[in-house]
Each structure stands twice: as structure tokens, then as C-alpha cells.
XYZ file of C-alpha atoms in Angstrom:
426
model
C -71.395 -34.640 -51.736
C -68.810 -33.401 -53.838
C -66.527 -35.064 -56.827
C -63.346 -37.126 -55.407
C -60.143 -34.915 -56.151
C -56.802 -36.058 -55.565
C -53.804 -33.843 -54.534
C -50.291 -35.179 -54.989
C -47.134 -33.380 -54.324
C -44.240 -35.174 -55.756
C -41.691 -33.807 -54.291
C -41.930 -31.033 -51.566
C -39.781 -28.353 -52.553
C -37.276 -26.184 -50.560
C -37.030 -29.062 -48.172
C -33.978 -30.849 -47.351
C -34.505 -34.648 -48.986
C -37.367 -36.031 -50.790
C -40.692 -36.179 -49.520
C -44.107 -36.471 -51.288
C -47.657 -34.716 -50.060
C -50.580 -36.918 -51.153
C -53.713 -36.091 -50.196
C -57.335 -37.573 -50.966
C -60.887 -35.946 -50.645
C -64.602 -37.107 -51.020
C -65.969 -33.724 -51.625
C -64.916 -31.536 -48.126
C -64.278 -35.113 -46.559
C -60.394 -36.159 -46.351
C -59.824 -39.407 -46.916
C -56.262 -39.548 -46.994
C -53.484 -36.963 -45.883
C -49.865 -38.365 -45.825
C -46.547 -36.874 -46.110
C -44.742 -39.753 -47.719
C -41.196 -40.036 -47.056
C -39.454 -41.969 -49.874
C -35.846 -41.847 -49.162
C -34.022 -45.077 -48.609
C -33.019 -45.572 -45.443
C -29.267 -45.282 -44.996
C -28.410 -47.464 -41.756
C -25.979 -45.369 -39.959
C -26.667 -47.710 -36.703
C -25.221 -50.564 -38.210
C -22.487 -48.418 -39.919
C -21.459 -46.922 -36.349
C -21.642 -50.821 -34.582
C -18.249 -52.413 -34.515
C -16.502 -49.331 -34.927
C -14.042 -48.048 -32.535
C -15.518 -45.570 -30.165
C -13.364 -42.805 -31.430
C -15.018 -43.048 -35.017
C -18.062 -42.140 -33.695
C -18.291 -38.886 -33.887
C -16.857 -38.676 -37.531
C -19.032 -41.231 -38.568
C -22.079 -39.485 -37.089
C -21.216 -36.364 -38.464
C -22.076 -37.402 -41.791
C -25.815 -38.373 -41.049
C -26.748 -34.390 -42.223
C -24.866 -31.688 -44.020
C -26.532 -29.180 -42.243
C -26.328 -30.261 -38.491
C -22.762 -32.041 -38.560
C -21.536 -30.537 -35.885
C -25.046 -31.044 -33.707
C -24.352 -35.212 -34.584
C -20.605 -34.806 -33.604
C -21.529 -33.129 -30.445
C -24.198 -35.873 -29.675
C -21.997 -38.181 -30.484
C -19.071 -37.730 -28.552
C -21.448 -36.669 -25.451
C -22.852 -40.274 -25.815
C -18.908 -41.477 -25.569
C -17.756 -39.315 -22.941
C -21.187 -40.575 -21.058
C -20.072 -44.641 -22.100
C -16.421 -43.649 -20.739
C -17.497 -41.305 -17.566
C -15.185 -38.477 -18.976
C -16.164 -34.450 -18.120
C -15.391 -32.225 -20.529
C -13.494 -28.734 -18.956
C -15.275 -25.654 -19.207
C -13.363 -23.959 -21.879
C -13.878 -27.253 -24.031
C -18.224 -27.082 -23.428
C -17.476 -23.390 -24.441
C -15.981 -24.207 -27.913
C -18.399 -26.646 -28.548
C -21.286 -24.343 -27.437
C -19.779 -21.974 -29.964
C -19.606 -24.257 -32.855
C -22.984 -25.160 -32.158
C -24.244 -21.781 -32.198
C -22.785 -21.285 -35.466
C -24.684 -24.325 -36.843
C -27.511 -22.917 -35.190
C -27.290 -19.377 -37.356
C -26.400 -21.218 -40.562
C -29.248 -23.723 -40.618
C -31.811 -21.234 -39.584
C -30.803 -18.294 -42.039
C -31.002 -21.070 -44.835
C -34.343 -22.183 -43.751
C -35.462 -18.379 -43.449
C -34.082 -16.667 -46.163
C -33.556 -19.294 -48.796
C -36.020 -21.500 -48.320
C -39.044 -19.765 -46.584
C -38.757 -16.126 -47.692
C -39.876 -17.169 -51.247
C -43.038 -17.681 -50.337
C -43.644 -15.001 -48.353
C -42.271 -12.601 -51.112
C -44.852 -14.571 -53.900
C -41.819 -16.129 -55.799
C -41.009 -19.604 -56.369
C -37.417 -19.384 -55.217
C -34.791 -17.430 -54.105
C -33.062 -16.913 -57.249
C -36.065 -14.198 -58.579
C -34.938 -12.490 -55.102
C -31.884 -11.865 -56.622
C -33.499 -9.102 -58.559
C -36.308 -7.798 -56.474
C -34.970 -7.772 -53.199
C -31.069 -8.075 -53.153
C -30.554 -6.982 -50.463
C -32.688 -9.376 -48.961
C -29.830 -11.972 -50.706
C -26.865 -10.285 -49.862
C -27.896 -10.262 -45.979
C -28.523 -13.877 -46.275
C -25.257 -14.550 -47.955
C -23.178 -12.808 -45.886
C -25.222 -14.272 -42.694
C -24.416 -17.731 -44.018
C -21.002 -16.945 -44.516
C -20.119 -16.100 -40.960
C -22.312 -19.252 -39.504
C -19.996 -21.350 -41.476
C -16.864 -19.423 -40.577
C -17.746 -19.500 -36.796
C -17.715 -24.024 -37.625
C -14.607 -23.201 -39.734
C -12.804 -21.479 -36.793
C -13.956 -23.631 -33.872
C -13.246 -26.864 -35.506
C -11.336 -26.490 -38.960
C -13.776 -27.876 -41.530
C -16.654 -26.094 -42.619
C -19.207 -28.537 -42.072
C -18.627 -32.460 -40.951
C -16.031 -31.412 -38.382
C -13.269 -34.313 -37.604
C -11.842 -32.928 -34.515
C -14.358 -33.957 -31.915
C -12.936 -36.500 -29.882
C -14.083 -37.862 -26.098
C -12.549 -34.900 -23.596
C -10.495 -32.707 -26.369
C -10.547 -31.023 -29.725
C -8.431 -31.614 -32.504
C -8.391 -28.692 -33.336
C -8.418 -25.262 -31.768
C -8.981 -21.467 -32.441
C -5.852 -19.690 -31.486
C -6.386 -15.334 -30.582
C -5.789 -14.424 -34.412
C -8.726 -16.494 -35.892
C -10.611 -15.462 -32.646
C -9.906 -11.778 -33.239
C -11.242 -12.007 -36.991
C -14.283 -14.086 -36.076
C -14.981 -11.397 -33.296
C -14.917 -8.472 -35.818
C -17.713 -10.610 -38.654
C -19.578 -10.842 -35.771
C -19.646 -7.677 -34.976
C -20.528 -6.375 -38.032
C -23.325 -9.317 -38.858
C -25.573 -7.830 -36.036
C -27.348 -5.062 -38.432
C -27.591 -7.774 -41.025
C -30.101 -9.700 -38.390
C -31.799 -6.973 -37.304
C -32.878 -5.737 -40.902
C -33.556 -9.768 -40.887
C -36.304 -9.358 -38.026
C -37.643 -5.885 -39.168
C -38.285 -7.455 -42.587
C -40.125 -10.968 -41.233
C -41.805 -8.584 -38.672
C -44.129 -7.048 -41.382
C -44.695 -10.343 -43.288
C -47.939 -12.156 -42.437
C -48.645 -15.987 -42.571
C -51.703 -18.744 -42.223
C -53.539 -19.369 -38.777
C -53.348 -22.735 -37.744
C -53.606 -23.505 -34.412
C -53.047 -26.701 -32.793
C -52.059 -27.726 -29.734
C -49.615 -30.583 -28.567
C -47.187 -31.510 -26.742
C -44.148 -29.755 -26.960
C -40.203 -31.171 -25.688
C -36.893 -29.604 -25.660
C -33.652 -30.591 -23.189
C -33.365 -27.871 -21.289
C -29.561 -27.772 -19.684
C -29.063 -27.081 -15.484
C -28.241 -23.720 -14.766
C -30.235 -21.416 -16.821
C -28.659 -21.149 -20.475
C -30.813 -21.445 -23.688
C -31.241 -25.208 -24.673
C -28.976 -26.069 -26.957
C -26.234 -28.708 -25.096
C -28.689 -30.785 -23.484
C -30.011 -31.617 -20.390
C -33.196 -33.114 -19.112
C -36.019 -33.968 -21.351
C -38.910 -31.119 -20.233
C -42.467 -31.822 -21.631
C -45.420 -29.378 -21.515
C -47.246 -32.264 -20.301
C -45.410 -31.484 -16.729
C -42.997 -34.258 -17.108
C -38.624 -34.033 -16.648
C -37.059 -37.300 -18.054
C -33.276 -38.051 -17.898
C -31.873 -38.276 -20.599
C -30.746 -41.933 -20.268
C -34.687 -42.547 -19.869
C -35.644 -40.757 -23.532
C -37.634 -44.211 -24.268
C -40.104 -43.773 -21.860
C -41.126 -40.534 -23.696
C -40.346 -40.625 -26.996
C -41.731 -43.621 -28.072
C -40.633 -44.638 -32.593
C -43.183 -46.441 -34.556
C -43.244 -47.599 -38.264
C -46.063 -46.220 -40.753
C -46.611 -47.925 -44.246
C -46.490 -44.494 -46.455
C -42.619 -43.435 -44.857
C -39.596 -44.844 -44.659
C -38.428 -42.816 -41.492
C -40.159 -43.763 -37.995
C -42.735 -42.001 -36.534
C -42.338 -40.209 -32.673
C -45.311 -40.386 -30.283
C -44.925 -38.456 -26.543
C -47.016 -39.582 -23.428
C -48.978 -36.657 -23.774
C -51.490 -34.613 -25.681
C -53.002 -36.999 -28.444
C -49.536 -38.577 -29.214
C -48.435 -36.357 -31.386
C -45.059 -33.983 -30.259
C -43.075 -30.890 -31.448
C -39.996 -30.376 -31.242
C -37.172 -27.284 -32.261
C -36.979 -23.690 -32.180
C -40.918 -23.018 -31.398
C -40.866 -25.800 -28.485
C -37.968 -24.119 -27.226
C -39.292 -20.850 -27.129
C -42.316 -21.926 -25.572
C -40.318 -24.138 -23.087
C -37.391 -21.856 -22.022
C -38.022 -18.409 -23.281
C -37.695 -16.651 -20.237
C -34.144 -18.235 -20.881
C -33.161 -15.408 -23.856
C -30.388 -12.652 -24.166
C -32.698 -9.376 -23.940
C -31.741 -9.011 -27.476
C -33.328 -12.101 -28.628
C -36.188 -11.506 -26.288
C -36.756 -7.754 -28.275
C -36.410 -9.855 -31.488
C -39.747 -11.741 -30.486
C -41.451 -8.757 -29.456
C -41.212 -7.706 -32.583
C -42.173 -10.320 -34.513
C -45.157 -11.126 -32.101
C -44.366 -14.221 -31.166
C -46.457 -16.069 -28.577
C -44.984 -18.183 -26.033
C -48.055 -20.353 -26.198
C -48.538 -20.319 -30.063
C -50.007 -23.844 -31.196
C -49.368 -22.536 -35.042
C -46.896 -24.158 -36.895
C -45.961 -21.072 -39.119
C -44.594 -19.617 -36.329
C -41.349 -21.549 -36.312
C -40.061 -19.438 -38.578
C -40.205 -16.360 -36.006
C -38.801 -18.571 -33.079
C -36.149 -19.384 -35.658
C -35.376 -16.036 -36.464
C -35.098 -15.356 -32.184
C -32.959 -18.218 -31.988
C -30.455 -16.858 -34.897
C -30.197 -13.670 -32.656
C -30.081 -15.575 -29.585
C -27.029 -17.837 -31.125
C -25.359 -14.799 -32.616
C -25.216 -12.874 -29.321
C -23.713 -16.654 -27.341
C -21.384 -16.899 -30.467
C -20.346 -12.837 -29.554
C -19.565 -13.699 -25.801
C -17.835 -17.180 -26.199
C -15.452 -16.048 -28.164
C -14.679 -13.077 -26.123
C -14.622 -15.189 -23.005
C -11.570 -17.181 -25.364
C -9.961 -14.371 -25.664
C -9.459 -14.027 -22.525
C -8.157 -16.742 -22.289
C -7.326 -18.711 -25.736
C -5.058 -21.868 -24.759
C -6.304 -25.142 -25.049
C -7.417 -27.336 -22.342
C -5.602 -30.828 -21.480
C -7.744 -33.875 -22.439
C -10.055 -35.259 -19.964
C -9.583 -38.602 -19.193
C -12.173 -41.727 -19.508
C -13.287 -42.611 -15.222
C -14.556 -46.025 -16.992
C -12.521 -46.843 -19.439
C -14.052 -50.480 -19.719
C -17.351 -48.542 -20.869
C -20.878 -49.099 -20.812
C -23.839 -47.212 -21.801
C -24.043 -43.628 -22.910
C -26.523 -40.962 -23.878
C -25.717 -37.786 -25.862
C -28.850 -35.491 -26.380
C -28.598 -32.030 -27.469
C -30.650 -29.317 -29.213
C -30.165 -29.061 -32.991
C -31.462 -26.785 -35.293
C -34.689 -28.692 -35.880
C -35.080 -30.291 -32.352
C -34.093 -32.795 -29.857
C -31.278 -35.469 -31.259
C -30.618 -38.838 -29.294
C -27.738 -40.509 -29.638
C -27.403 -43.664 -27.463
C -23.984 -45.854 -27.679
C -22.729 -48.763 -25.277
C -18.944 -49.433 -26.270
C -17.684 -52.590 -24.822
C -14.781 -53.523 -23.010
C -12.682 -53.592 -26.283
C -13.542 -50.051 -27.245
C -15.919 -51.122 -30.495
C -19.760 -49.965 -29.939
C -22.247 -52.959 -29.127
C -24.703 -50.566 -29.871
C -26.149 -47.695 -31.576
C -29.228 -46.215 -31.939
C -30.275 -42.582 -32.680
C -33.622 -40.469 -32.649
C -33.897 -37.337 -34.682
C -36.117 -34.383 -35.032
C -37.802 -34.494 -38.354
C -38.928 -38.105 -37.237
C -40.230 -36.828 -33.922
C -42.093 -34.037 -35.756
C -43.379 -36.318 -38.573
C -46.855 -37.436 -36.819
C -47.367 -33.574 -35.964
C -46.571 -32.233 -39.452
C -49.615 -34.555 -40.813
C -51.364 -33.600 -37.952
C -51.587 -30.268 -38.946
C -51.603 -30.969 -42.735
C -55.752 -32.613 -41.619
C -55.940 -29.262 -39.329
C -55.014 -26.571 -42.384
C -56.553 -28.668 -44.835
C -60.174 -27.371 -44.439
C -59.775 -23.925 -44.709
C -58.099 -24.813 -48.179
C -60.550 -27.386 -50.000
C -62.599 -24.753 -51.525
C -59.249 -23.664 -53.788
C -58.495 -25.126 -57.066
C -55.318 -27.827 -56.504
C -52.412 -26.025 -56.601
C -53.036 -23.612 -53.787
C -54.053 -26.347 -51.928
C -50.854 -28.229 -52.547
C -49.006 -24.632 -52.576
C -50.871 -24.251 -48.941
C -49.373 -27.414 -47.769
C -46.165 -27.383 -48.723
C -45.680 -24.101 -47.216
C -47.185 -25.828 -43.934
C -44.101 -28.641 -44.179
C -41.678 -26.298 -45.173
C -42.105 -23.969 -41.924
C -41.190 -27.401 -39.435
C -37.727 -27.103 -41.802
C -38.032 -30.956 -42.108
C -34.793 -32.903 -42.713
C -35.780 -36.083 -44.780
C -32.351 -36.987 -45.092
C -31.372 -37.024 -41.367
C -34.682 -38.691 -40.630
C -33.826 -42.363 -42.800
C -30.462 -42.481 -41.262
């Protein structure tokens, strides 16, 4: 038996939050493998309880800087759910399009800014500056139309305020739709060098398999605006039913709740390589080629490979954001509000496909229009139990290294899930 060695990452980099890799072996034996989150948590339930029901969204925007608008659109689909209001179709096509632009922004960070370092052998982005600019100015440029597209569609940047239950506060008139249309446009060699570059990058074999989830929505389109919950393990779930799969339990070494499924060992997935294995026969052709490309499997069990289904889903949510806003074009006025069919409320459920998986939002608003009741699931914490998981599955091929590539190793494992510690101790 080998010496005891202890491995202690404190804190992941290039992750968003603060999260700790501690790990513990007894020669090749692990004793101990934890991602520790240490973030306090920040009790947006309680925040959003009491509160009238048109806070909610603005409140809940401000859970994550980087998926505002996917916690505004949950929100306000949890309302509209409470108050039996329909949103009209040009209204699910702005929101679509702001959440396509989240989509592109979050995923070009994750890819370029926070992922590409160490696929390139440097230990940030800002050496990239120098030996691949180009590499930098596609990113930036990428990153500046994802935010533009939120910009245009709802006025602010990031943390929109103009989601409210059956209208928009704000909305895109032809001028703003016209210059959004030409960025977009020209963005689309700027993700293509994107995939040609990841396409001849190579990264660790892990394979594990588990259950995978994503809401896929009625009719065909890409998951993205929710819809029921759709399990590998054969099962469809309402959404107003989430908690009889996606069961939250407490572990001593984090201070965000753990996710178990029904199937599979407990553990789930969710996001971008979920999706693609769950709806991928649901992609623009151009998004499909974009996979091709980078060889990515349907079936793949290997957690590196969500940064390939992230790079299809940037294409994929480019080419939705280049035919919404040509379908507004066509036809740019706003829509009248919809009204509430139960104004004296009830329960609601908004879940939709962020960036980095399946969010929950569940509300009931009483008959005074204050929420009773909040409570909200969100990715990282559903992929928690799966990143450690694959931290015990990776781990063996790695204990033969001195300890830095085996911490190196596994932080490159948590970064690929794209894990958002802050979001996950709201």
C-alpha cells in the first residue's frame, strides 16, 4: 500500500463562485472525493415570499449574472401559470430570442474564456491575448452581440426589468431589429472559425453513464422554453410534478443541495450535453453540421464533451436568434397584454432550459397578489452529485501523477459541467 496523499483545491478556478476540490487517497485507494461548495447561501425563497407577484421576476433575475434573463423567464412563466395567463405568439418569440442570446453569451464565456485555456496549455485567457488573438477577438466580439441581442429584446444588458405576466416592458422597434439583424449576420464566420478550432482540440476519456433530463417543449423546437420533463430512463413528467423526479438532498461538505433522479444510480445530468442527447434530432442543419464536426456522440457518457454540445448549442441559438428577429420584422408592433383567467391565483410552475440545465421555479401567489410560496431548483445543484461522480470515475487514471496534475485534471473535469456556485446557494 502506498503513502496517504492529500489533494486540496482551494478554490476551483475559471468557475463561476467558489468551490473547493478536496480529495483523499490511501495509496491508489480514494478515501475521500468532494467538491465542497462554500458559498453562503443567499435565501432568495424567502426574499421572493411576501412580495407582490409582479416583483418576481425582477427579484429572480438577480439570483445569476449570467442567466438573468433564463430566471426572469422562469419566473414570470411560474406567474402567468399561478394567474392562468397565455402569452401571444409574438411575445414567446421575444422571449425565445432573449433567451437565445443568453444562451450564446454564457456558452462563448464558458468556451472561450474559461475552457479554451486549458486546452491551449495556458492558465488563462489573458496569455491568449498574445498567442492566439484572434482566438480573443472572436470571443469578444461573440460576447458582444449575445449581450446586444438581451440589450435589444429587453433594454438592460443583463438582469432585464421588463418581464412582466403577459407583456414586455420593453420592446424592439424595426431600427434596433435591423441593426441586431446585420451583427448577426456578420457573427456567423466568427462561430464557425469557433467550431473548426475546438474541432482539432482533443480532451480526457471519461465515460460514465447516467441519467440524463432536459424539458423538451410540444411541437418540435430545441429545448430551451420548457415543456415536459423527458428522462433517458423512459419517463415524461409535467412540469407541475418536477418533485417526483428531481428529488434535493443536503450533504455535510456543500452548502447548495444535492439532485438525485429515479433512475440510473441517482445521480443526473443536466444542460447542453443532456439536450443533445435528448433532442438532437431537434437541430437547425447548421447546428447539426457543427456536431459532425466536432464528433460529438449523441450517446456520449463523457463529461468533457459538454463543451462540444455547447459549442452546437451557440450555433443552434445564433441561427433561432437570426430567424426571430426576421420573423419581427415582419411584423415589429407589440402585442396587447394578456390577461390573468385566475386572477385570485394559485400554484404555478415555470421550467425552462438555461444555459447549464433545467431551472424550476415554483410560486403560489395568494388571493392578495403576495407569493405564499417560493421555491426554486437549479442546474449546478442537479449536476452536483454527477460532477463528484465523475471526479471518483477520472480519478484513477490520474493517481500515478504528482499533485498538481491531478488537481489540474480535476478541475478541468468541473470546469467542463460550467458549474454556477453562485446560482446553486440561492
Amino acid at each position: 500500500m502506498g503513502a496517504n496523499r492529500a489533494v486540496v483545491v482551494r478554490h476551483v478556478t475559471r468557475i463561476e463562485g467558489h468551490g473547493n476540490i478536496v480529495v483523499d487517497l490511501e495509496g491508489d485507494t480514494i478515501r475521500r472525493c468532494d467538491l465542497e461548495i462554500v458559498e453562503a447561501p443567499r435565501f432568495f425563497e424567502a426574499l421572493l415570499r411576501g412580495r407582490p407577484y409582479d416583483e418576481a421576476p425582477r427579484i429572480a433575475c438577480r439570483i445569476c449574472g449570467i442567466c438573468s434573463v433564463g430566471h426572469a423567464t422562469a419566473s414570470v412563466h411560474a406567474v402567468e401559470a399561478a394567474l392562468g395567463i397565455t402569452p401571444g405568439p409574438k411575445l414567446r418569440v421575444v422571449r425565445r430570442l432573449n433567451m437565445a442570446g443568453e444562451w450564446l453569451q454564457s456558452h462563448v464565456l464558458h468556451v472561450c474564456f474559461l475552457v479554451a485555456p486549458d486546452a491551449l496549455g495556458v492558465p488563462s485567457i489573458v496569455p491568449l491575448v498574445g498567442s492566439h488573438p484572434d482566438v480573443v477577438k472572436r470571443a469578444l466580439r461573440l460576447k458582444r452581440l449575445a449581450n446586444d441581442v438581451c440589450c435589444t429584446v429587453s433594454g438592460r444588458h443583463v438582469m432585464p426589468i421588463s418581464y412582466h405576466a403577459g407583456w414586455m416592458g420593453h420592446w424592439p422597434d424595426r431600427s434596433e431589429l435591423r441593426a441586431l439583424q446585420e451583427q448577426l449576420i456578420a457573427a456567423e464566420e466568427d462561430l464557425d472559425a469557433l467550431v473548426e478550432l475546438f474541432a482539432a482540440l482533443s480532451w480526457p476519456q471519461v465515460e460514465r453513464s447516467t441519467e440524463l433530463l432536459a424539458a423538451l417543449e410540444p411541437g418540435g423546437a430545441y429545448p430551451m422554453m420548457g415543456g415536459p420533463l423527458h428522462s433517458t430512463s423512459g419517463t415524461v413528467t409535467a412540469p407541475e410534478a418536477y418533485g417526483d423526479v428531481l428529488h434535493e438532498y443536503l450533504v455535510d461538505h456543500s452548502a447548495s443541495k444535492h439532485v438525485r433522479g429515479t433512475g440510473g444510480g441517482g445521480t443526473i445530468r443536466v444542460g447542453a450535453l443532456a439536450r443533445y442527447a435528448l433532442a438532437h434530432d431537434r437541430l437547425h442543419p447548421r447546428a447539426r453540421d457543427a456536431a459532425r464536426r466536432l464528433g460529438l456522440r449523441p450517446g456520449s457518457g463523457n463529461p468533457f464533451d459538454f463543451v462540444a454540445a455547447q459549442l452546437v448549442e451557440s450555433v443552434q441559438a445564433h441561427q433561432e436568434a437570426v430567424e426571430a428577429v426576421s420573423s419581427l420584422l415582419a411584423d415589429p408592433a407589440p402585442e396587447e397584454p394578456a390577461r390573468p383567467t385566475r386572477p385570485e391565483g394559485g400554484r404555478g410552475v415555470g421550467m425552462v432550459e438555461v444555459p447549464r440545465g433545467t431551472l424550476v421555479h415554483d410560486y403560489t401567489i395568494g388571493a392578495d397578489g403576495r407569493l405564499a410560496a417560493a421555491n426554486c431548483i437549479i442546474p449546478t445543484s442537479q449536476n452536483l452529485a454527477s460532477i463528484e461522480a465523475d471526479m471518483r470515475a477520472f480519478l484513477p487514471s490520474l493517481v500515478g501523477r504528482p499533485s498538481p496534475e491531478i488537481a489540474h485534471g480535476l478541475e478541468m473535469l468541473v470546469r467542463a459541467y460550467d458549474p454556477c456556485v453562485s446560482c446553486s446557494v440561492h
